[in-house]
Coordinates of C-alpha atoms and ligand atoms in Angstrom, one line a residue:
M30 CA 0.0 0.0 0.0
R31 CA 1.3 3.4 -0.9
R32 CA 1.3 6.0 1.8
S33 CA 2.0 9.6 1.4
V34 CA 3.9 11.6 3.9
S35 CA 1.5 13.6 6.1
W36 CA 2.1 17.2 7.0
T37 CA -1.1 17.7 8.8
R38 CA 0.2 17.2 12.3
R39 CA 3.4 18.4 13.8
L40 CA 5.5 16.9 16.5
T41 CA 7.3 19.3 18.8
L42 CA 10.7 17.8 18.6
A43 CA 13.0 20.7 19.0
T44 CA 14.1 20.3 22.5
L45 CA 15.9 17.0 22.3
L46 CA 19.1 16.1 20.5
V47 CA 20.1 12.8 19.0
A48 CA 21.6 10.5 21.6
G49 CA 25.4 11.0 21.8
A50 CA 27.9 8.4 21.1
C51 CA 29.7 8.8 24.4
S52 CA 29.5 5.9 26.7
P53 CA 27.2 6.6 29.6
A54 CA 28.4 6.8 33.2
P55 CA 26.5 4.5 35.5
L56 CA 23.4 6.1 36.9
E57 CA 21.5 5.5 40.0
T58 CA 18.2 3.8 39.6
P59 CA 16.2 5.3 42.4
G60 CA 13.5 3.5 44.3
I61 CA 13.5 0.2 42.4
D62 CA 16.3 -1.4 44.4
F63 CA 15.8 -2.5 48.0
G64 CA 18.7 -0.4 49.2
E65 CA 20.1 -3.1 51.5
E66 CA 19.3 -6.6 52.7
P67 CA 15.8 -6.5 54.0
P68 CA 15.5 -7.4 57.6
P69 CA 13.7 -10.7 58.2
I70 CA 9.9 -10.6 58.5
T71 CA 8.8 -12.6 61.5
A72 CA 5.1 -11.7 61.7
G73 CA 3.0 -14.6 62.8
V74 CA -0.5 -13.3 61.8
A75 CA -2.1 -13.5 58.5
A76 CA -2.4 -10.1 56.8
P77 CA -4.6 -10.1 53.7
M78 CA -3.0 -8.3 50.8
G79 CA -4.8 -5.3 49.5
W80 CA -7.5 -5.4 52.1
Y81 CA -9.9 -2.5 51.7
G82 CA -11.7 -2.6 54.9
D83 CA -15.5 -2.2 54.6
A84 CA -16.7 1.2 53.5
V85 CA -15.2 3.2 56.4
D86 CA -13.6 6.5 55.5
V87 CA -11.0 7.6 58.0
L88 CA -10.9 11.4 58.0
D89 CA -8.1 11.8 60.6
Y90 CA -5.6 9.7 62.6
A91 CA -4.5 10.9 65.9
L92 CA -1.7 8.6 66.9
E93 CA 0.3 8.5 70.1
V94 CA 3.3 6.2 70.6
R95 CA 5.5 5.7 73.7
L96 CA 8.8 4.4 72.5
P97 CA 10.7 2.0 74.8
E98 CA 13.9 2.9 76.5
P99 CA 16.9 2.6 74.1
G100 CA 17.4 -1.0 73.2
G101 CA 13.8 -2.0 74.0
T102 CA 11.2 -3.1 71.5
R103 CA 7.9 -2.8 73.2
I104 CA 5.7 0.2 72.4
E105 CA 2.5 1.6 73.9
G106 CA 0.1 3.1 71.4
R107 CA -3.1 5.0 71.3
A108 CA -4.9 5.6 68.0
R109 CA -7.9 7.9 67.7
L110 CA -9.6 7.5 64.3
T111 CA -12.2 10.0 63.2
L112 CA -14.5 8.2 60.7
A113 CA -16.8 10.0 58.2
P114 CA -20.5 9.6 58.7
G115 CA -21.8 6.6 56.8
P116 CA -24.0 3.5 56.9
A117 CA -21.4 0.9 57.9
A118 CA -22.4 -1.0 61.1
E119 CA -18.8 -1.8 61.9
A120 CA -15.3 -0.4 61.3
V121 CA -13.1 -3.0 59.7
L122 CA -9.5 -2.0 60.2
D123 CA -6.1 -3.6 59.4
F124 CA -4.1 -4.3 62.5
T125 CA -1.9 -7.1 63.5
G126 CA 0.6 -8.4 66.0
L127 CA 0.0 -6.1 69.0
A128 CA -2.2 -6.6 72.0
I129 CA -5.3 -4.5 72.3
R130 CA -6.1 -3.1 75.8
E131 CA -9.1 -1.0 75.1
V132 CA -11.5 -0.1 72.3
R133 CA -13.9 2.8 72.6
V134 CA -16.4 4.4 70.2
D135 CA -17.4 8.0 70.9
G136 CA -16.0 7.6 74.4
R137 CA -17.9 4.5 75.3
E138 CA -16.5 1.0 75.5
A139 CA -17.3 -0.8 72.3
Q140 CA -17.7 -4.4 71.1
A141 CA -14.8 -5.5 69.0
S142 CA -13.2 -8.7 67.5
Y143 CA -9.6 -9.0 66.6
A144 CA -8.3 -11.9 64.6
D145 CA -6.3 -12.7 61.4
G146 CA -5.0 -9.2 61.0
I147 CA -8.5 -7.6 61.1
L148 CA -10.0 -5.5 63.9
R149 CA -13.7 -5.2 63.7
I150 CA -15.4 -2.5 65.8
A151 CA -19.1 -2.3 66.2
L152 CA -20.4 1.2 65.4
D153 CA -23.6 2.7 66.8
R154 CA -24.3 5.0 63.9
A155 CA -27.8 5.8 65.1
A156 CA -26.4 7.7 68.1
S157 CA -25.0 10.5 66.0
S158 CA -25.2 11.8 62.4
G159 CA -21.8 13.3 62.6
P160 CA -18.3 11.8 62.5
T161 CA -17.5 8.8 64.7
L162 CA -14.5 8.7 67.0
V163 CA -12.9 5.3 67.4
E164 CA -10.2 4.9 70.0
V165 CA -7.8 1.9 70.3
V166 CA -5.2 1.4 73.1
Y167 CA -2.6 -1.2 72.4
E168 CA 0.9 -2.4 73.2
G169 CA 3.6 -4.9 72.2
T170 CA 6.5 -5.4 69.9
P171 CA 5.7 -4.5 66.3
D172 CA 6.6 -7.3 63.9
D173 CA 7.2 -4.8 61.1
G174 CA 6.3 -1.3 60.0
L175 CA 7.9 0.4 63.0
I176 CA 11.5 -0.7 63.0
L177 CA 13.2 -0.6 66.4
R178 CA 16.9 -1.4 66.0
E179 CA 20.4 -0.2 66.1
N180 CA 21.3 2.2 63.4
V181 CA 24.2 1.8 61.0
H182 CA 26.5 3.3 63.6
G183 CA 25.4 1.0 66.4
R184 CA 23.0 3.4 68.3
P185 CA 19.3 2.7 68.9
S186 CA 16.7 4.2 66.6
A187 CA 13.0 3.9 65.7
F188 CA 11.8 4.4 62.1
V189 CA 8.5 3.8 60.4
D190 CA 8.6 2.0 57.0
N191 CA 5.1 1.3 55.8
W192 CA 5.2 0.6 52.1
P193 CA 3.2 -1.1 50.8
N194 CA 0.8 -2.2 53.6
R195 CA 2.8 -2.5 56.7
A196 CA 1.2 0.4 58.6
R197 CA -1.1 -2.3 60.1
F198 CA 1.9 -3.5 62.2
W199 CA 1.9 -0.4 64.4
F200 CA -1.5 1.3 64.2
P201 CA -5.0 0.3 63.2
S202 CA -5.7 1.7 59.8
V203 CA -7.3 1.4 56.4
D204 CA -4.0 0.1 55.1
H205 CA -4.6 0.8 51.4
P206 CA -3.7 3.9 49.4
H207 CA -7.2 4.9 48.3
D208 CA -8.1 6.2 51.8
K209 CA -6.4 9.4 52.7
A210 CA -6.6 11.2 56.0
T211 CA -5.1 14.1 58.0
A212 CA -3.0 13.0 60.9
S213 CA -1.4 14.0 64.2
L214 CA 1.5 12.1 65.7
T215 CA 2.6 12.4 69.3
V216 CA 5.8 10.5 70.1
H217 CA 7.3 10.0 73.6
A218 CA 11.0 9.3 72.9
P219 CA 14.3 9.1 74.8
E220 CA 15.4 12.6 75.8
S221 CA 18.5 12.8 73.6
W222 CA 16.6 11.8 70.5
V223 CA 14.9 14.0 67.9
V224 CA 11.6 13.0 66.3
V225 CA 10.5 13.9 62.7
A226 CA 7.1 13.1 61.2
N227 CA 4.7 14.3 58.5
G228 CA 3.5 17.9 58.5
R229 CA 4.6 20.6 60.9
P230 CA 5.8 20.5 64.5
L231 CA 3.2 21.6 67.1
G232 CA 5.3 23.7 69.4
E233 CA 8.6 22.7 70.9
P234 CA 9.2 19.2 72.3
V235 CA 8.3 18.9 76.0
T236 CA 10.6 17.2 78.5
G237 CA 8.7 14.7 80.6
A238 CA 9.4 12.4 83.5
A239 CA 11.8 9.4 83.3
G240 CA 14.2 10.9 80.7
T241 CA 11.7 11.3 77.9
R242 CA 10.7 14.1 75.6
T243 CA 7.4 14.4 73.8
W244 CA 7.2 15.6 70.2
R245 CA 4.0 16.5 68.4
W246 CA 3.5 16.8 64.7
R247 CA 0.5 17.4 62.6
T248 CA -0.4 17.3 58.9
D249 CA -3.5 19.0 57.7
V250 CA -2.9 17.6 54.2
A251 CA -4.5 14.2 53.8
V252 CA -2.1 11.3 53.2
S253 CA -2.4 7.6 52.6
A254 CA -1.5 5.1 55.4
Y255 CA 1.7 4.1 53.7
N256 CA 2.9 7.7 53.8
L257 CA 2.1 8.2 57.5
V258 CA 5.4 8.0 59.4
F259 CA 7.7 9.2 62.1
G260 CA 11.4 8.7 62.7
A261 CA 13.2 9.0 66.0
A262 CA 16.9 8.8 66.9
E263 CA 19.9 10.9 67.8
M264 CA 20.2 13.0 64.6
S265 CA 21.7 16.3 63.5
V266 CA 19.1 18.5 61.8
V267 CA 20.8 20.5 59.0
P268 CA 18.9 23.3 57.2
V269 CA 19.2 22.9 53.4
G270 CA 17.3 26.0 52.3
L271 CA 14.0 27.6 51.7
A272 CA 12.0 26.8 48.5
A273 CA 8.8 27.3 46.6
C274 CA 8.3 30.7 48.2
G275 CA 4.8 31.9 47.4
R276 CA 4.0 28.4 46.0
A277 CA 3.7 26.5 49.3
P278 CA 0.2 27.1 50.6
A279 CA 0.5 24.5 53.4
S280 CA 3.7 26.1 54.8
P281 CA 3.2 27.5 58.3
R282 CA 5.9 30.2 57.6
A283 CA 4.9 33.8 57.3
D284 CA 7.2 34.2 54.2
G285 CA 5.3 31.5 52.4
C286 CA 8.4 29.4 51.8
V287 CA 8.8 25.7 52.6
E288 CA 11.7 24.6 54.8
V289 CA 13.9 21.9 53.4
S290 CA 16.2 20.1 55.9
A291 CA 18.4 17.0 56.2
W292 CA 18.1 14.8 59.3
L293 CA 21.3 12.8 59.5
F294 CA 23.4 10.8 61.9
A295 CA 26.3 12.8 63.2
E296 CA 28.8 10.7 61.3
D297 CA 27.1 11.5 58.0
T298 CA 26.4 15.2 58.0
A299 CA 28.6 15.7 55.0
Q300 CA 25.7 14.3 53.0
A301 CA 23.8 17.5 53.7
S302 CA 25.7 19.0 50.8
L303 CA 26.7 15.9 48.8
S304 CA 23.3 14.4 48.3
F305 CA 21.0 17.2 49.4
G306 CA 22.8 20.3 48.2
R307 CA 20.2 20.8 45.4
A308 CA 17.2 19.6 47.4
A309 CA 15.7 23.0 47.8
D310 CA 16.3 23.8 44.1
M311 CA 14.4 20.6 43.2
V312 CA 11.4 21.8 45.2
D313 CA 11.6 25.1 43.3
F314 CA 11.8 23.3 39.9
Y315 CA 8.8 21.0 40.6
S316 CA 6.7 23.7 42.1
E317 CA 7.1 25.6 38.9
A318 CA 6.8 22.7 36.5
I319 CA 3.8 20.9 38.2
G320 CA 2.1 23.0 40.8
P321 CA 2.4 24.4 44.4
Y322 CA 4.4 22.3 46.9
P323 CA 1.7 20.3 48.6
F324 CA 2.9 19.9 52.2
E325 CA 4.1 21.9 55.2
K326 CA 7.8 21.3 55.0
L327 CA 10.3 18.8 53.5
A328 CA 12.6 16.7 55.6
H329 CA 15.1 14.3 54.1
V330 CA 15.8 11.7 56.7
Q331 CA 18.5 9.0 57.1
S332 CA 16.5 6.0 58.3
A333 CA 15.9 2.3 58.6
T334 CA 13.8 2.1 55.4
R335 CA 14.3 -1.1 53.4
F336 CA 14.1 0.9 50.2
G337 CA 16.8 3.1 48.7
G338 CA 14.4 6.0 49.3
M339 CA 10.8 6.1 50.5
E340 CA 8.7 9.1 49.6
N341 CA 6.7 9.6 52.8
A342 CA 4.8 12.8 52.6
S343 CA 7.0 15.7 53.7
A344 CA 9.4 13.4 55.4
I345 CA 11.4 11.4 52.9
F346 CA 13.3 8.4 54.3
Y347 CA 16.6 7.2 52.8
A348 CA 18.6 3.9 53.4
E349 CA 20.9 4.7 56.2
R350 CA 23.8 2.5 54.9
R351 CA 23.7 4.2 51.5
L352 CA 24.1 7.6 53.0
A353 CA 26.7 6.3 55.5
S354 CA 28.7 4.9 52.5
G355 CA 29.5 8.4 51.5
S356 CA 28.2 8.0 47.9
S357 CA 25.8 10.6 46.4
M358 CA 22.1 9.8 46.4
E359 CA 21.2 12.9 44.4
G360 CA 19.3 10.9 41.7
T361 CA 17.2 9.3 44.4
V362 CA 16.6 12.7 46.0
A363 CA 15.2 14.1 42.8
H364 CA 13.0 11.0 42.3
E365 CA 11.6 11.0 45.9
T366 CA 11.1 14.8 45.8
A367 CA 9.0 14.4 42.6
H368 CA 7.0 11.8 44.5
Q369 CA 5.7 14.6 46.9
W370 CA 3.5 15.7 44.0
F371 CA 3.0 12.2 42.4
G372 CA 2.3 9.5 44.9
A373 CA 2.1 11.6 48.1
A374 CA -0.3 14.4 46.9
V375 CA -1.9 12.7 43.9
T376 CA -2.1 9.0 45.0
E377 CA -2.7 5.9 43.0
R378 CA -6.2 4.6 44.0
D379 CA -5.0 0.9 43.8
W380 CA -1.7 -0.8 43.7
T381 CA -2.3 -1.8 40.0
E382 CA -2.0 1.9 39.2
L383 CA 1.5 2.3 40.8
W384 CA 2.9 3.8 37.6
L385 CA 1.0 7.0 38.4
S386 CA 3.4 7.3 41.3
E387 CA 6.7 5.5 40.2
G388 CA 6.6 6.3 36.4
F389 CA 5.9 10.0 37.2
A390 CA 8.6 10.2 39.9
T391 CA 11.1 8.5 37.5
Y392 CA 10.3 10.8 34.6
F393 CA 10.1 14.0 36.6
G394 CA 13.3 13.1 38.3
Y395 CA 14.9 13.0 34.9
L396 CA 13.3 16.3 34.0
Y397 CA 15.0 18.0 36.9
F398 CA 18.4 16.9 35.5
E399 CA 17.3 17.9 32.0
S400 CA 16.5 21.4 33.3
R401 CA 19.6 21.8 35.4
D402 CA 22.3 19.6 33.8
G403 CA 21.3 19.6 30.2
V404 CA 19.7 17.3 27.6
D405 CA 22.7 14.9 27.4
D406 CA 22.3 14.0 31.1
F407 CA 18.5 13.5 30.5
R408 CA 19.1 11.3 27.5
R409 CA 21.5 9.1 29.4
R410 CA 18.9 8.5 32.1
L411 CA 16.2 7.8 29.6
E412 CA 18.5 5.3 27.7
E413 CA 19.4 3.5 30.9
S414 CA 15.7 3.3 31.7
R415 CA 14.9 1.9 28.3
R416 CA 17.6 -0.7 28.5
S417 CA 16.5 -1.7 32.0
Y418 CA 13.0 -2.2 30.7
L419 CA 14.0 -4.2 27.6
E420 CA 16.1 -6.5 29.7
S421 CA 13.5 -7.0 32.4
A422 CA 11.3 -10.0 33.1
V423 CA 8.0 -8.0 32.8
T424 CA 7.9 -7.1 29.1
G425 CA 5.2 -9.8 28.7
S426 CA 2.9 -8.0 31.1
P427 CA 1.1 -4.7 30.8
I428 CA 1.9 -1.8 33.1
V429 CA -1.5 -2.0 34.8
A430 CA -1.4 -5.5 36.3
R431 CA -2.2 -7.2 39.6
Y432 CA 0.5 -9.2 41.4
D433 CA -0.2 -11.5 44.4
N434 CA 2.9 -10.0 46.0
L435 CA 2.7 -6.3 46.2
F436 CA 6.5 -6.0 46.2
D437 CA 6.4 -7.4 42.6
Q438 CA 4.8 -4.1 41.7
L439 CA 8.3 -2.6 42.1
N440 CA 9.2 -3.6 38.5
P441 CA 10.5 -1.9 35.4
N442 CA 7.0 -1.6 34.0
N443 CA 5.9 0.8 36.7
Y444 CA 9.2 2.7 36.8
A445 CA 11.0 2.6 33.4
K446 CA 8.1 2.0 31.0
G447 CA 5.9 4.3 33.0
A448 CA 8.5 7.1 32.6
W449 CA 8.6 6.3 28.8
V450 CA 4.8 6.5 28.6
L451 CA 5.1 10.1 29.8
H452 CA 8.0 10.8 27.4
M453 CA 6.1 9.5 24.4
L454 CA 3.0 11.5 25.4
R455 CA 5.2 14.6 25.6
G456 CA 6.5 13.8 22.1
I457 CA 3.0 13.5 20.7
M458 CA 1.5 16.5 22.4
G459 CA 4.5 18.9 22.4
D460 CA 5.8 20.6 25.6
D461 CA 3.1 23.3 26.0
A462 CA 0.2 20.9 25.8
F463 CA 1.9 18.2 27.8
F464 CA 3.0 20.2 30.7
G465 CA -0.2 22.2 30.7
G466 CA -2.1 18.9 30.9
V467 CA 0.1 17.6 33.7
R468 CA -0.5 20.9 35.6
D469 CA -4.3 20.6 35.1
Y470 CA -4.2 16.9 36.2
Y471 CA -2.2 17.9 39.4
A472 CA -4.4 20.9 40.2
S473 CA -7.6 18.8 39.8
H474 CA -6.5 15.8 41.8
A475 CA -4.0 16.9 44.5
G476 CA -5.1 15.5 47.8
T477 CA -7.1 12.7 46.2
A478 CA -6.6 9.1 44.9
V479 CA -6.8 8.6 41.2
T480 CA -6.7 6.0 38.4
S481 CA -5.1 6.1 35.0
A482 CA -8.4 7.0 33.5
D483 CA -8.3 10.3 35.4
F484 CA -4.9 11.1 34.0
A485 CA -5.9 10.0 30.5
A486 CA -9.0 12.3 30.5
D487 CA -7.0 15.4 31.6
M488 CA -4.4 14.8 29.0
A489 CA -6.9 14.2 26.2
N490 CA -8.5 17.4 27.2
A491 CA -5.2 19.3 27.1
A492 CA -4.3 17.7 23.7
G493 CA -7.7 18.5 22.3
E494 CA -7.9 15.0 20.8
D495 CA -8.7 11.4 21.6
L496 CA -5.8 9.6 23.3
D497 CA -7.6 6.4 24.2
W498 CA -5.6 4.5 21.7
F499 CA -2.4 5.7 23.2
F500 CA -3.2 4.7 26.8
A501 CA -4.8 1.4 25.7
Q502 CA -1.7 0.2 24.0
W503 CA 0.9 1.4 26.4
L504 CA -0.9 0.8 29.8
H505 CA -3.1 -2.2 29.1
E506 CA -1.1 -4.2 26.5
P507 CA 2.2 -5.9 27.0
G508 CA 5.5 -5.3 25.2
Y509 CA 7.0 -2.7 22.9
P510 CA 7.6 -2.3 19.2
V511 CA 10.6 -3.8 17.5
L512 CA 11.1 -2.0 14.2
D513 CA 12.9 -3.4 11.1
V514 CA 13.6 -0.6 8.7
E515 CA 14.8 -1.0 5.0
H516 CA 15.1 1.5 2.2
G517 CA 15.5 1.4 -1.6
W518 CA 15.6 3.7 -4.6
D519 CA 13.0 3.7 -7.3
A520 CA 14.8 5.5 -10.1
A521 CA 11.8 5.5 -12.5
A522 CA 9.6 7.2 -9.9
G523 CA 12.3 9.3 -8.4
E524 CA 11.4 8.1 -4.9
V525 CA 13.1 6.6 -1.9
A526 CA 10.9 3.7 -0.6
V527 CA 11.2 3.1 3.1
T528 CA 9.7 -0.2 4.5
V529 CA 9.0 -0.3 8.2
R530 CA 8.0 -3.6 9.8
Q531 CA 6.8 -4.2 13.4
V532 CA 8.5 -7.5 14.1
Q533 CA 7.8 -7.8 17.9
D534 CA 6.3 -10.9 19.5
P535 CA 3.1 -11.7 17.6
S536 CA 1.2 -11.8 20.9
W537 CA 2.1 -8.2 21.5
P538 CA -0.1 -5.5 19.9
T539 CA 0.5 -3.9 16.6
F540 CA 1.4 -0.4 17.8
R541 CA 0.1 2.9 16.5
L542 CA 3.2 5.0 16.3
P543 CA 3.4 8.6 15.1
M544 CA 7.1 9.3 14.5
E545 CA 9.6 11.1 12.5
L546 CA 11.4 9.6 9.5
E547 CA 14.8 11.0 8.7
I548 CA 16.3 10.6 5.2
V549 CA 19.8 11.7 4.5
D550 CA 20.7 11.9 0.8
G551 CA 23.6 13.2 -1.2
E552 CA 22.0 16.3 -2.6
A553 CA 19.1 17.5 -0.5
G554 CA 20.8 16.9 2.8
T555 CA 18.8 15.7 5.8
Q556 CA 15.0 15.7 5.5
R557 CA 12.5 14.8 8.2
Y558 CA 8.9 13.7 7.6
L559 CA 6.1 12.8 10.0
I560 CA 4.8 9.2 9.5
E561 CA 2.4 7.1 11.4
L562 CA 2.8 3.3 11.8
T563 CA -0.5 1.4 12.2
E564 CA 0.3 -1.9 10.5
R565 CA 2.8 -4.7 10.9
S566 CA 4.4 -3.6 7.5
Q567 CA 4.2 -0.3 5.7
V568 CA 6.0 1.3 2.9
F569 CA 6.6 5.1 2.8
H570 CA 7.5 6.8 -0.6
V571 CA 9.4 10.1 -0.5
A572 CA 10.3 12.0 -3.7
A573 CA 14.1 12.5 -3.7
P574 CA 16.8 13.5 -6.2
G575 CA 18.7 10.2 -5.6
P576 CA 19.2 7.2 -3.3
A577 CA 19.3 7.8 0.4
R578 CA 22.6 7.4 2.2
S579 CA 20.9 6.6 5.4
V580 CA 17.4 6.4 6.9
R581 CA 16.3 6.5 10.5
V582 CA 13.0 6.3 12.3
D583 CA 12.4 8.3 15.4
P584 CA 15.8 10.0 15.2
D585 CA 15.3 12.0 18.4
G586 CA 14.3 9.0 20.5
W587 CA 10.7 9.8 21.5
L588 CA 9.5 6.2 21.3
L589 CA 10.1 3.3 23.6
K590 CA 11.2 0.8 21.0
R591 CA 14.0 -1.5 19.9
L592 CA 15.5 -1.6 16.4
A593 CA 15.6 -5.1 15.0
R594 CA 19.3 -4.7 14.1
E595 CA 20.1 -3.3 17.5
A596 CA 22.1 -5.7 19.7
P597 CA 20.1 -6.6 22.8
P598 CA 21.4 -4.6 25.7
R599 CA 23.5 -6.6 28.0
G600 CA 24.7 -6.3 31.6
L601 CA 21.5 -5.1 33.1
A602 CA 19.7 -8.5 33.1
E603 CA 21.6 -9.6 36.1
R604 CA 20.8 -6.6 38.1
F605 CA 17.1 -7.0 37.5
S606 CA 17.1 -10.7 38.2
Q607 CA 18.7 -9.7 41.6
T608 CA 15.9 -7.2 42.1
R609 CA 13.3 -9.8 41.4
Y610 CA 15.1 -12.3 43.6
A611 CA 14.8 -9.8 46.5
G612 CA 11.1 -9.6 45.9
A613 CA 10.7 -13.3 45.6
R614 CA 12.4 -13.8 49.0
L615 CA 10.0 -11.4 50.6
F616 CA 7.1 -13.3 49.0
E617 CA 8.3 -16.6 50.3
R618 CA 8.5 -15.2 53.8
R619 CA 5.0 -13.8 53.4
L620 CA 3.7 -17.2 52.6
T621 CA 4.9 -18.4 56.0
W622 CA 2.7 -15.8 57.8
Ligands
LIG729 ZN1 9.7 5.9 43.7

């Protein structure tokens, strides 16, 4: 079939250069690795994965935790949950491993059952048409979620690490990202410790009896349970800078700026400049590119998280050993900072939609470096991302997919391919429409939980055209295009004929791919044309004065693809098999619960 070259649509391709021939330096891959050997999980109670609870909507968590003396593991806890009015006759909450001392509803002792990781509390909804206050008093040694252990330097510490659904190990909760709530945290800690948590501090810490100090924090911006944290240890608090001045509506400061700080163990304070030197600039960049900074402050915290970095709302936790090693974590810092907008403020409604958090944090992390360090740096990160995806074990699954083990969601589909989905969309829409659409999406959904359909609708609106085909093939179908390109010269017609075949796995879709075709010939120089692939094999004819010297498709690298003649990337397969192995071990442990 003969296809003429279309000039009716333009791609905005001016901002990117062709990938350089220099060999790339190794880059960090933030978030996807587990940072360090995960500690063993020893929980003995079944905890259903992805449990939703039953139609209770938590509006606010007021949590109080008394930490043990240094070296101890037993905590005392009190959780006050404010539930929205509703018809549910009982509150079904995720909670496991700790002994319950008392359950009250609106101040009165309440009937409750507690088994198999579920706490059911009878509600008397007829008594009041307003919100219901549920109070649970408990104690014990958390099996997970709240990590009480010696830090990397051998001193005691207490850090929360909830992702994905480990909040249930230290407070009763709707332990699923769809339910967001404001929160207060009161922590009684050893006197020499500092305590950081979500939101803003409520006054100065108060010294109590028996060598303790009490710290109170509060966030009035609703967060998901996995983002609700505190960290407590002997730490140095290093101011990093002020950011997003005038674009931080939740900041308690009179000047409208958000405070950015680093909370580090005394041995590692050099990291304040090494890894966090540009942390305030990152907040400035994102607040201009996406929308106002959503939270009260931003603390970067050296911690016991099992992840390289964990994007807890306004209190990002980093792997303590990574920071103690003295290597820069700046790539991770950019990724986690972008998560404050995508993941923490606009949250995936279900785990299957994790790309809305990880794909966005990955791509916007790259965009920070494109803005500050130039397009070559950006392109190196994109290329490493592409190779990591091509070599991964998940190319046969779509991005939006359900896994029995939630840790398996931490895969290159949600990170690398998710980032490429945004890059491809930017290539199709052009910068103005793309970033305008992202800003609209953020402004409409900050503080809520969303699905891919919400994002797709906002982007189609910004593009002024239907994009269902784009999201269907890239989010809900597996694989990627593998393109075989050949060209010949038809002297009689005075045309170059370019044949493009999609030779990917037959079970993968035939992709619809708008792209540029570049033809270099001896006389006219370099010409570019817009083409659109819609079939497994297509021939494009271009009038030319002579044979082409070279032909390239997608010369600026806007598409996630592999060329058939391209040698498969090597060297990254091992790393991802290690990542999957880490997830598999966690799963095996979970099976023993
Ligand atoms: Zn991430």
